[in-house]
XYZ file of C-alpha atoms in Angstrom:
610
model
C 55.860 93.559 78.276
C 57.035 90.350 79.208
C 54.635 87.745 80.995
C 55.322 84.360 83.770
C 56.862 81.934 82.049
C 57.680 83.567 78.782
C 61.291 85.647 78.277
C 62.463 88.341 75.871
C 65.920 86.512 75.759
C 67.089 83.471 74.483
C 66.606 80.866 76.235
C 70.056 79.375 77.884
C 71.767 76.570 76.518
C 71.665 73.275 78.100
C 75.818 73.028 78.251
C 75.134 76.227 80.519
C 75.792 75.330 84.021
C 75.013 77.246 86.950
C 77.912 78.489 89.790
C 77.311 80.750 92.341
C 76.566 84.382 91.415
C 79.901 88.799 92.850
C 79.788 92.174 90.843
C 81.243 92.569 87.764
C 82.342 95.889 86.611
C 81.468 97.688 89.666
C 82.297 100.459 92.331
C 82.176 99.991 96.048
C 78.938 100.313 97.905
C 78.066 102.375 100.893
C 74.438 100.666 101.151
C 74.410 99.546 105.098
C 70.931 97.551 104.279
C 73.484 94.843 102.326
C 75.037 92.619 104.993
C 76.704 89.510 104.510
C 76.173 86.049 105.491
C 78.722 83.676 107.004
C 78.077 80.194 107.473
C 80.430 78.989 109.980
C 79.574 75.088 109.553
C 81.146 75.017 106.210
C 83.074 78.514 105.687
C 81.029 79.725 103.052
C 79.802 83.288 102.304
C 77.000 85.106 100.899
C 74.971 88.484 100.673
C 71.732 89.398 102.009
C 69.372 92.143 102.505
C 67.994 94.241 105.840
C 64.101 93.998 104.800
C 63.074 94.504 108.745
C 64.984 95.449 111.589
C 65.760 91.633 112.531
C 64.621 90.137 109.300
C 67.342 89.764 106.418
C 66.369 88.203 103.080
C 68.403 86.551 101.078
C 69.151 83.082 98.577
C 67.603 79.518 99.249
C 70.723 77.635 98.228
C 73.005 80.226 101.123
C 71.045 78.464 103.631
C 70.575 74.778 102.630
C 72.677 72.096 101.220
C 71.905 69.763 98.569
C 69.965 66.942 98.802
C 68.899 68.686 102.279
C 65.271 68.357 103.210
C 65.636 71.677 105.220
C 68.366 75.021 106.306
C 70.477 74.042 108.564
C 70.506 75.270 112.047
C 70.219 79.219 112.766
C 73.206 78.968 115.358
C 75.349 77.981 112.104
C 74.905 81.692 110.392
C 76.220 84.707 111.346
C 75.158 88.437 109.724
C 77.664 90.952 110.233
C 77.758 94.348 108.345
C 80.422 96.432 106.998
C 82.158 97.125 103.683
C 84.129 94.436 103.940
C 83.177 90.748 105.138
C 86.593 89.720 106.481
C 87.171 93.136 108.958
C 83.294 93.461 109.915
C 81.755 96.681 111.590
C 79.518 94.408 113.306
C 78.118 90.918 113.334
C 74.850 88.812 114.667
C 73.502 85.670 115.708
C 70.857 84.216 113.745
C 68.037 82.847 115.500
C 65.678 81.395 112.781
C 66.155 80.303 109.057
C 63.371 79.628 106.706
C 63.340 78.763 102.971
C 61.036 77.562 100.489
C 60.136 74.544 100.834
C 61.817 71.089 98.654
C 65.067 69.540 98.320
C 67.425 70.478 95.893
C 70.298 69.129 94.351
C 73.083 69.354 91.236
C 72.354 68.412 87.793
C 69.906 69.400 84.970
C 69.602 72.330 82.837
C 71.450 74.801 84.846
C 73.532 72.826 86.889
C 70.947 72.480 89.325
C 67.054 70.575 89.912
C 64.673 69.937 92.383
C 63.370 72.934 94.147
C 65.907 75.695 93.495
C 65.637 77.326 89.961
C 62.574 79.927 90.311
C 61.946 78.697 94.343
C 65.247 80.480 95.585
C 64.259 82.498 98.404
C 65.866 82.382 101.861
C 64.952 84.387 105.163
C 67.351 85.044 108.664
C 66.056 86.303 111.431
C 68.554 88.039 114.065
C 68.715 88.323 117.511
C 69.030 91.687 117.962
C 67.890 94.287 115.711
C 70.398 96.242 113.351
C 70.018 100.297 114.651
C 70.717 102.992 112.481
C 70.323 101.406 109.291
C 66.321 101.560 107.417
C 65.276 98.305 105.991
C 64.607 97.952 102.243
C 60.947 97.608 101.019
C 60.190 94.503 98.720
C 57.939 95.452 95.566
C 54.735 93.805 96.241
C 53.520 93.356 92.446
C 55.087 91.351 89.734
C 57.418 93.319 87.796
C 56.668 93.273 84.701
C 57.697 96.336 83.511
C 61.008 95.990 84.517
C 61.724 92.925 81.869
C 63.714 95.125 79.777
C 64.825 98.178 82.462
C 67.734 99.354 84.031
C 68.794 97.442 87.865
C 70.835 97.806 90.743
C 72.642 94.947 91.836
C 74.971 94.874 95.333
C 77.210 92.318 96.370
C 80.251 90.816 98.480
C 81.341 88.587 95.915
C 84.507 87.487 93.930
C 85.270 90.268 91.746
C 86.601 88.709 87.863
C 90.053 89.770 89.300
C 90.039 87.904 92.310
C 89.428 90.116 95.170
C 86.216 88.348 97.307
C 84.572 89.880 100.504
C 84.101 93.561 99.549
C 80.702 95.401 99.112
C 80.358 96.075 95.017
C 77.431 97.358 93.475
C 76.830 98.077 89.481
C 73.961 98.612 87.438
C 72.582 95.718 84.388
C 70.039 95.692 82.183
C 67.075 93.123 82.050
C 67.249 90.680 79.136
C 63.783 89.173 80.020
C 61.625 87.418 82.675
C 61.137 83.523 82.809
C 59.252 81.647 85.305
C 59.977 83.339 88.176
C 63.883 84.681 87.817
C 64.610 87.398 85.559
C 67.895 87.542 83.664
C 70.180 89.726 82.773
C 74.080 89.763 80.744
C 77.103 89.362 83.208
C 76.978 90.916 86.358
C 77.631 88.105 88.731
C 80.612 85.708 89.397
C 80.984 83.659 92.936
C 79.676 85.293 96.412
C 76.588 87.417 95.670
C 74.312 84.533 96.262
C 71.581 85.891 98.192
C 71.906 89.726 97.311
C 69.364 92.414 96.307
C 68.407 93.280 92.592
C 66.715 96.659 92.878
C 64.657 98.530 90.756
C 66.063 101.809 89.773
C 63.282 104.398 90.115
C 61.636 103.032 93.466
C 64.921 101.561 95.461
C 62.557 98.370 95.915
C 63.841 94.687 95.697
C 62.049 93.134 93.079
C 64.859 89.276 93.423
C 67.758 87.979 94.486
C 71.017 86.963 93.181
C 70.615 83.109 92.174
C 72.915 81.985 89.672
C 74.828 82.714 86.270
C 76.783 80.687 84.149
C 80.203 80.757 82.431
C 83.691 82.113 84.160
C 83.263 84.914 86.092
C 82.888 88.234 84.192
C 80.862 86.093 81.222
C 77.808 84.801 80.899
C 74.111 85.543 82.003
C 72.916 86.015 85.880
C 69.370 84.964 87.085
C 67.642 86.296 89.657
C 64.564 85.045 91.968
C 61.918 86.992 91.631
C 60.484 87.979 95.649
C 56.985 88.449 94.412
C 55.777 85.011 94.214
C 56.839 84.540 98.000
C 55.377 87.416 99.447
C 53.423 84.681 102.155
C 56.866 83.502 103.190
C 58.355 86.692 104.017
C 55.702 88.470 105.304
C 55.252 85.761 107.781
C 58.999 86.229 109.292
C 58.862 89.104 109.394
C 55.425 89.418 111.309
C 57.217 86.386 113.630
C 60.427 88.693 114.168
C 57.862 91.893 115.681
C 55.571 89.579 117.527
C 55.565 88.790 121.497
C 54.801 85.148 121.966
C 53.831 85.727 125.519
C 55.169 82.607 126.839
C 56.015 83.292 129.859
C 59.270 83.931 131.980
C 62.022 85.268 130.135
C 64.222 82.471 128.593
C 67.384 82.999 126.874
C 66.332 81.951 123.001
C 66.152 84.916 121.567
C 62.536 86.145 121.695
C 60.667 88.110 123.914
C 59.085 85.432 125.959
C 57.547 88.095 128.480
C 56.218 90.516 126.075
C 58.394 93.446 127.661
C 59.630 94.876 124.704
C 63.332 92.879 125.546
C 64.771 90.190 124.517
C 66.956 87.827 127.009
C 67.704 90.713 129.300
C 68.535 88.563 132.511
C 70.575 86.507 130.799
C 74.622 86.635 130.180
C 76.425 88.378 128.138
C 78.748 86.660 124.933
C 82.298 86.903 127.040
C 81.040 86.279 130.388
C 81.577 82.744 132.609
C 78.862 80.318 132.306
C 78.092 76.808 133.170
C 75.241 75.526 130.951
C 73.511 76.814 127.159
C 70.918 78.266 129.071
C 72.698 80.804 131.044
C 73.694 82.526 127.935
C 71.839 84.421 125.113
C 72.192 82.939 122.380
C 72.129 79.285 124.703
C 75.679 78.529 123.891
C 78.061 77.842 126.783
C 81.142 77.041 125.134
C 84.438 75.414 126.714
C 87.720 77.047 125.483
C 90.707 75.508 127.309
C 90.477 75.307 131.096
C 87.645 78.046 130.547
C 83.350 78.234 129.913
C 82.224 81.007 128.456
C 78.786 82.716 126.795
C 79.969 82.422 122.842
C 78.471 82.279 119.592
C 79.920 79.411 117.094
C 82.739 79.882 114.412
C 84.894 78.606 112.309
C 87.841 77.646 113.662
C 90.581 77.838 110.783
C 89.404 81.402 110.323
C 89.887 83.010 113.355
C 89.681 86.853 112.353
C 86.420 85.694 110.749
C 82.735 85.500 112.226
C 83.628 86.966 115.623
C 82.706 90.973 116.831
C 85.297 92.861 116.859
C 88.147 92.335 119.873
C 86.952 88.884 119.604
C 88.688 85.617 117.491
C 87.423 82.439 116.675
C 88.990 79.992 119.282
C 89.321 76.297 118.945
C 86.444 74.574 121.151
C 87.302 70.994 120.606
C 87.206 68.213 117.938
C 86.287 71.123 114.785
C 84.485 73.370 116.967
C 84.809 76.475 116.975
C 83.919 79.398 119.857
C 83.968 83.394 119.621
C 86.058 84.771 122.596
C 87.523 87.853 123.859
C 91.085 88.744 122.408
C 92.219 89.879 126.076
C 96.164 91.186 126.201
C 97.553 89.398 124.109
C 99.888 90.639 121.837
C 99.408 88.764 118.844
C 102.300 89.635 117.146
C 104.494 86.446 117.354
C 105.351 84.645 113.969
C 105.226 81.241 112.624
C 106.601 78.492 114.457
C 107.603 81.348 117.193
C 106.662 79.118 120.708
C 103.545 80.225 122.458
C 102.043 79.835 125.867
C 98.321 81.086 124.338
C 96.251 81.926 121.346
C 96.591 85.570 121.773
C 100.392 85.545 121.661
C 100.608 84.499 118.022
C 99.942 86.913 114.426
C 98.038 83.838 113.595
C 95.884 83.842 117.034
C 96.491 80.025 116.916
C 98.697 78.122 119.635
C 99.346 74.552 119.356
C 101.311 71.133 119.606
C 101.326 69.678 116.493
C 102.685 66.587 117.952
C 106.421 67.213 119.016
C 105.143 68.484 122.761
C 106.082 71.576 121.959
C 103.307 74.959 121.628
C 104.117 76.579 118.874
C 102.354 79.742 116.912
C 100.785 77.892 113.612
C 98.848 78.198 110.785
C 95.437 76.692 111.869
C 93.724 73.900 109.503
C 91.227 71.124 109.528
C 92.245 67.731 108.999
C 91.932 66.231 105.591
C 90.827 70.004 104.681
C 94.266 70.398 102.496
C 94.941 73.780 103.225
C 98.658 73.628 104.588
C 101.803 74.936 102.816
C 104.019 72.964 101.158
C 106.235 70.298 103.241
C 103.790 70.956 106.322
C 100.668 68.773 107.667
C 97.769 69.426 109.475
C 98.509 67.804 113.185
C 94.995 67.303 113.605
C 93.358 63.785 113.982
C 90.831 62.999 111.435
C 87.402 64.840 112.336
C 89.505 67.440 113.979
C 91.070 70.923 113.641
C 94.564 71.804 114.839
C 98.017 73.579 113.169
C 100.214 73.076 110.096
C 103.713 72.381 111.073
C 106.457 71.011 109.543
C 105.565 66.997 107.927
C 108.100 66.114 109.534
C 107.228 66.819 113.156
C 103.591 65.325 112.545
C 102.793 61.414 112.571
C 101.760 59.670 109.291
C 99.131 59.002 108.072
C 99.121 62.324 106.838
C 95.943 63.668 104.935
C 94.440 64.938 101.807
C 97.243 67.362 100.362
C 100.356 66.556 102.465
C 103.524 64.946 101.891
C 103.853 61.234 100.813
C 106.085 59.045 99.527
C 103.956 56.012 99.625
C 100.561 55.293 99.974
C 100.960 54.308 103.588
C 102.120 57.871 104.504
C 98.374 58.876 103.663
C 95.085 58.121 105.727
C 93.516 57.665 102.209
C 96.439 55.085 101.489
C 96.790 56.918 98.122
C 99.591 59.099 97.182
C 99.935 60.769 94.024
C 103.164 61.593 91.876
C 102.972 64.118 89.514
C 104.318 62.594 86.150
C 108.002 65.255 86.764
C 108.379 62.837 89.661
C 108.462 66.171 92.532
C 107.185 65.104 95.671
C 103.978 63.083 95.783
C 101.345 64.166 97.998
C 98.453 62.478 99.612
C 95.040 62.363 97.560
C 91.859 60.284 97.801
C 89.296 59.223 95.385
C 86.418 61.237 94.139
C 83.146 60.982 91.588
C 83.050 64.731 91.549
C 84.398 68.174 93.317
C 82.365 68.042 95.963
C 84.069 64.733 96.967
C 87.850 67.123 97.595
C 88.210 70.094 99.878
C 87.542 73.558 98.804
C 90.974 73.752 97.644
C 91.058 70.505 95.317
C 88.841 69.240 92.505
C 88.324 65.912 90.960
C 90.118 64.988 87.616
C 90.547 61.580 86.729
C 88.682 60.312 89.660
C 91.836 61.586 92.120
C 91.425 64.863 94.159
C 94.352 67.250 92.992
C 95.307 70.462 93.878
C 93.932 73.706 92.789
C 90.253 74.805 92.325
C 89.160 75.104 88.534
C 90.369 78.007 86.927
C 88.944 80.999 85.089
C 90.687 83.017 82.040
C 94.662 83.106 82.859
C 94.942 79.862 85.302
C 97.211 77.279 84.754
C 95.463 73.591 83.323
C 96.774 70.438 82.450
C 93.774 69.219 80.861
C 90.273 70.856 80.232
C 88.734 69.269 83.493
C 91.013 71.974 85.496
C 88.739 74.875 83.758
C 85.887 75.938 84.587
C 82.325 75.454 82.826
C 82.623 76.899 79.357
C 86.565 77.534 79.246
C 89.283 75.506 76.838
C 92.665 73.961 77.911
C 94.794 76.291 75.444
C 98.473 74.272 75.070
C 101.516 75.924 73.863
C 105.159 73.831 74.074
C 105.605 74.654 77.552
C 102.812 76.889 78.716
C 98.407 75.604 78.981
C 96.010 77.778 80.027
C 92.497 78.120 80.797
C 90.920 80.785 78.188
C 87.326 81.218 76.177
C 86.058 82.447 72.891
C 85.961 86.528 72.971
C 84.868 89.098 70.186
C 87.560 91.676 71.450
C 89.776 92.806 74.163
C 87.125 93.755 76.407
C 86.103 90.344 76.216
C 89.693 89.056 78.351
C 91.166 90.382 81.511
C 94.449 92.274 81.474
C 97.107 91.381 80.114
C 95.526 89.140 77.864
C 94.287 90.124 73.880
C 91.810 88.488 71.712
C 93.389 86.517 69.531
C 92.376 84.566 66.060
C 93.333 80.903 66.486
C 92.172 79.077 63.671
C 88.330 78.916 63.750
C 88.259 80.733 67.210
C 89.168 84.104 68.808
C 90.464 83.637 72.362
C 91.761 85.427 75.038
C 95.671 84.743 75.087
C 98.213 85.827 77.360
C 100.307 88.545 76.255
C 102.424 88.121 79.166
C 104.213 85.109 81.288
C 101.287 83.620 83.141
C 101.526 81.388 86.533
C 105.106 79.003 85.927
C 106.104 80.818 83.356
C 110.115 81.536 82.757
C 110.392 85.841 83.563
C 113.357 88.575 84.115
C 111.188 90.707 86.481
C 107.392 91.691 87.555
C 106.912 93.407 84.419
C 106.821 89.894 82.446
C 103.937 88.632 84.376
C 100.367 88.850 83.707
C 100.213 88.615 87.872
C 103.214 91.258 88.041
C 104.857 88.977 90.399
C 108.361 87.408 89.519
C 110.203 85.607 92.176
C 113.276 83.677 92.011
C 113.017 79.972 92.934
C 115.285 76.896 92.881
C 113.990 76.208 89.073
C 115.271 79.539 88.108
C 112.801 82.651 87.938
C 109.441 82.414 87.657
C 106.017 84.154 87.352
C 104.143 83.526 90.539
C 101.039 85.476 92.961
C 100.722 85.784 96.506
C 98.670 82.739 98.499
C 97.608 81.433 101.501
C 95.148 78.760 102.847
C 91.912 81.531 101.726
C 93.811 81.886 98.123
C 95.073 79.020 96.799
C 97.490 78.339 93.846
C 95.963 76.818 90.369
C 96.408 73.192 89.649
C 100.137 71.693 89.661
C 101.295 74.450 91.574
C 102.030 74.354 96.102
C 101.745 77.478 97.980
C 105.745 77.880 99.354
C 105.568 80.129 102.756
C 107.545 83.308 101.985
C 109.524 82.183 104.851
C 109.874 79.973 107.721
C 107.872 82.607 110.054
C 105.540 84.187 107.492
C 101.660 83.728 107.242
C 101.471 83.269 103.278
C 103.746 82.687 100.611
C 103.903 82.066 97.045
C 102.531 79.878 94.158
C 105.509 77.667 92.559
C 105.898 74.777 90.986
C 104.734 71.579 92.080
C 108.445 70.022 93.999
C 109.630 74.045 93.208
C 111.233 76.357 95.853
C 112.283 79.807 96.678
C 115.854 80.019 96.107
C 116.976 81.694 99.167
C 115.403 81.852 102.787
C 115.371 85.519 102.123
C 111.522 84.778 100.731
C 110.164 88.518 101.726
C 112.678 89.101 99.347
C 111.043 87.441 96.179
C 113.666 84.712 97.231
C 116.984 86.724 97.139
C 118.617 87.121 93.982
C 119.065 83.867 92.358
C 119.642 83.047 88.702
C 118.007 85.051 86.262
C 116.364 82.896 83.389
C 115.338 84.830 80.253
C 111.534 84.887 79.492
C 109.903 81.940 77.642
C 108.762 84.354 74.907
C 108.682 87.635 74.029
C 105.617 89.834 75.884
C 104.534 91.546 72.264
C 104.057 88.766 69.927
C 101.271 85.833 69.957
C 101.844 82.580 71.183
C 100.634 79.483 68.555
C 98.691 76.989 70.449
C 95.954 73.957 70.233
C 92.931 73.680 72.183
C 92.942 70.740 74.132
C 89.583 70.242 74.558
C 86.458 71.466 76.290
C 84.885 71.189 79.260
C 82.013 68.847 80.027
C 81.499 69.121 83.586
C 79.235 71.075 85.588
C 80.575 73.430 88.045
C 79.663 72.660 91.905
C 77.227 75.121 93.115
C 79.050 76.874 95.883
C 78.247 78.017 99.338
């Protein structure tokens, strides 16, 4: 058996950094005691666990930021349950958020120190109690027998192909317990922060999802053991069942009069206000010309963190409020004009500085998550609608078009070396200086998140943690060492190159020259005004790998496609793949191997992420 502190596995490398840890290898799950987590403050996701009808359990670092002395506030979470996280069966306000105690932060051994690594245990409390659906007992001893056995793990995370949001569960097998986290091989990637690791013969919880290391679908997951925090939990949930007995009825969320109800006499989310404490929940929220009972959201995801028939509605500055959809028929297109929210497919309405209302794509200022040739007509500090650059003032921000360094609020505009058009950037120590769609290289913010196996690089800070910059003539690539196929996604074969065995693409990859889908790793070939090229479907949730803008299918549509950097479809006709256009034989054949360098690896830690 394996004792505290001791581990029947190696021990992980220091290079190892730590990301967040969503199922690899899995099928979907039908457990309703797995919710999800959304924090609305910064757009983030995780999963959690039903361990009492009001009580959900779930990951430390879900719940507080780094270098944060405590969780942020309970109004910025909201548990919803479901399948999926993005079409919810239900969701619910959080009233109270608890952690371990200590501040975090990024750095060390795993990517992360302070109190984190063995101390990551997080508790929500709800409003309301979930019905129908039996909470999941916590094993109350240390499990020490289980160093070795069989597990159940459940998650909403990123999947190694991409797909986020869905409830996954698989089964791994304990490599050993150390401190308090045991480990296991890959089973993790980014989203299942938070979610349950259960043992297989009793259905209890014995830790939560931590952290792993490596690209997603490689590497080793960790997982905080519940034991040693027994106290913690057992005291929310005893606070969740408990009548204070404070008196009258207020609306906080707890029975204040010890009748068994909680904020009966006060109004419902939907109905007219005038002040917070009118409204359960205590949020009175102005929307337009109109105050309402709401909960808070995120406003540049409005089919996100609301109930159903509801949509996140801008509240003012970057605030966001849940309200009713009403009659709308939210079926007009991009850049249709608009009298309300609830006219538009986009359920956002807005000027973005022309005087005209128009149905847009909604986006935060300096957030970079526009299309290409459109800007966020948001002042800074604000949320608004991407709309043509040209119909919104300069400065423009982080991720729009410049041509000079005055066009940018960050009066710093970067070129890419081909000389397409510049857009605006602003200087950074690290990722978490850029928006979620950007990471640092060279002290600049540029486009694209760092990639896993497959995505586009044009050096080896593009890649995540352990991955090489692989460099052909014309094509680079992000790609790791790998024993066999099974070891690469598909579409790609393990390779000999030189010393190494890698994962290579055996098809055109992201940019690459093609004749049709079939001669794309992403089977996705669209014709653009650089001839045809592989591409993949994007949006402002899915953005395009570094050197590459997301080009709206069309004028009207509510994604579009990953060219080029200065690249565009070559024909309006973008539903269309971009019409017809001029066919450009492939690169390279799709049978035979590809000789290439590796560039170098990769010595930064990945950000933790939310």
């Amino acid at each position: 058996s394996t004792t505290p502190g001791c581990t029947a596995s190696p021990r992980p490398l220091d290079g190892d950094v730590a990301t967040h840890a969503a199922i690899v290898n899995g099928t979907a799950s039908s457990d309703p005691s797995v919710v999800f987590m959304f924090a609305v403050k910064e757009g983030g996701m995780c999963t959690g666990t039903l361990i009492a009808p009001r009580v959900v359990l779930t990951a430390k670092h879900c719940v507080q930021r780094p270098g944060a002395d405590a969780p942020d506030a309970p109004q910025f979470y909201t548990v919803g349950t479901g399948s999926r996280a993005f079409r919810p069966d239900r969701t619910y306000r959080v009233v109270d958020v608890r952690t371990t105690p200590g501040v975090w932060s990024q750095g060390g051994q795993f990517g992360l120190q302070g109190a984190l690594v063995g101390q990551d245990i997080g508790i929500l409390t709800l409003a309301e109690p979930i019905e129908g659906v039996t909470p999941q007992k916590i094993r109350r001893t240390f499990p020490e027998d289980q160093a070795k056995a069989t597990l159940r793990v459940v998650g909403y995370g990123q999947t190694p192909n991409g797909q986020t949001g869905v409830k996954y569960e698989t089964t791994t097998t304990a490599n050993g317990i150390q401190g308090n986290n045991i480990y296991t091989g890959t089973s993790t990637c980014q989203g299942d922060s938070g979610g349950p690791l259960f043992e297989m013969d009793t259905g209890e919880i014995i830790a939560v999802t931590s952290f792993g290391n490596g690209v997603c679908g490689f590497g080793f997951a960790a997982y905080n053991l519940v034991y040693p925090f027994l106290d913690l939990i057992d005291q929310a949930v005893m606070d969740s069942g408990s009548c204070l007995n404070s008196g009258e009825e207020t609306c906080d969320g707890i029975d204040n009069d010890c009748d068994d109800e909680i904020d009966e006499d006060c109004l419902a989310i939907g109905q007219a206000c005038t002040s917070d404490d009118e409204c359960v929940g205590a949020y009175c929220a102005t929307v337009g010309a109109r105050k309402l009972c709401s909960t808070p959201c995120d406003p540049t995801q409005p089919f996100a963190g609301c109930d159903a028939g509801s949509y996140c509605a801008h509240a003012g500055g970057c605030e966001g409020a849940c309200v009713p959809r009403g009659t709308g028929t939210a079926d007009a297109p991009i850049d249709a004009q608009c009298n309300d929210d609830t006219d538009c497919a986009s359920l956002y309405c807005g000027d973005p500085g022309d005087g005209v209302r128009r149905c847009l794509t909604p986006c935060r200022a300096d957030g970079g998550g526009c299309f290409a040739d459109e800007a966020c007509g948001a002042a800074e500090g604000s949320c608004g609608g991407c709309a043509d650059a040209d119909l919104v003032p300069t400065p423009h921000g982080l991720g729009e078009p410049c041509a000079a360094a005055n066009d940018c609020r960050s009066e710093e505009c970067l070129v890419p070396g081909d000389g397409a058009g510049g857009y605006c950037t602003k200087s950074c120590d690290g990722d978490g200086d850029c928006a979620g769609s950007f990471h640092c290289r060279g002290g600049q913010c540029v486009r694209g998140v760092r990639g896993g196996v497959g995505s586009v690089c044009v050096s080896p800070n593009d890649c995540q943690s352990t991955a090489v910059c692989a460099v052909t003539d014309d094509t680079s690539w992000c790609t790791v060492e790998c024993v066999d196929d099974n070891g690469c996604p598909d579409n790609f074969a393990c390779l000999q190159a030189g010393s190494l065995k890698v994962c290579q693409p055996m098809t055109g990859i992201l940019g690459d020259a093609c004749a049709g889908d079939d001669g794309c790793a992403t089977d996705v070939c669209v014709s653009s005004d650089a001839g045809k090229v592989c591409s993949r479907a994007c949006d402002p949730n899915t953005p395009c790998d570094t050197g590459f803008e997301c080009v709206r299918y069309n004028e009207s549509a509510m994604a579009g496609y990953c060219l080029p950097e200065g690249a565009r479809l070559s024909s309006d006709d973008g539903d269309d793949r971009g019409g017809s256009g001029c066919a450009v034989s492939p690169s390279r054949p799709t049978s035979a191997p590809i000789p290439w360098i590796v560039a170098g690896v990769i010595g930064l830690a990945l950000r933790r992420r939310r």
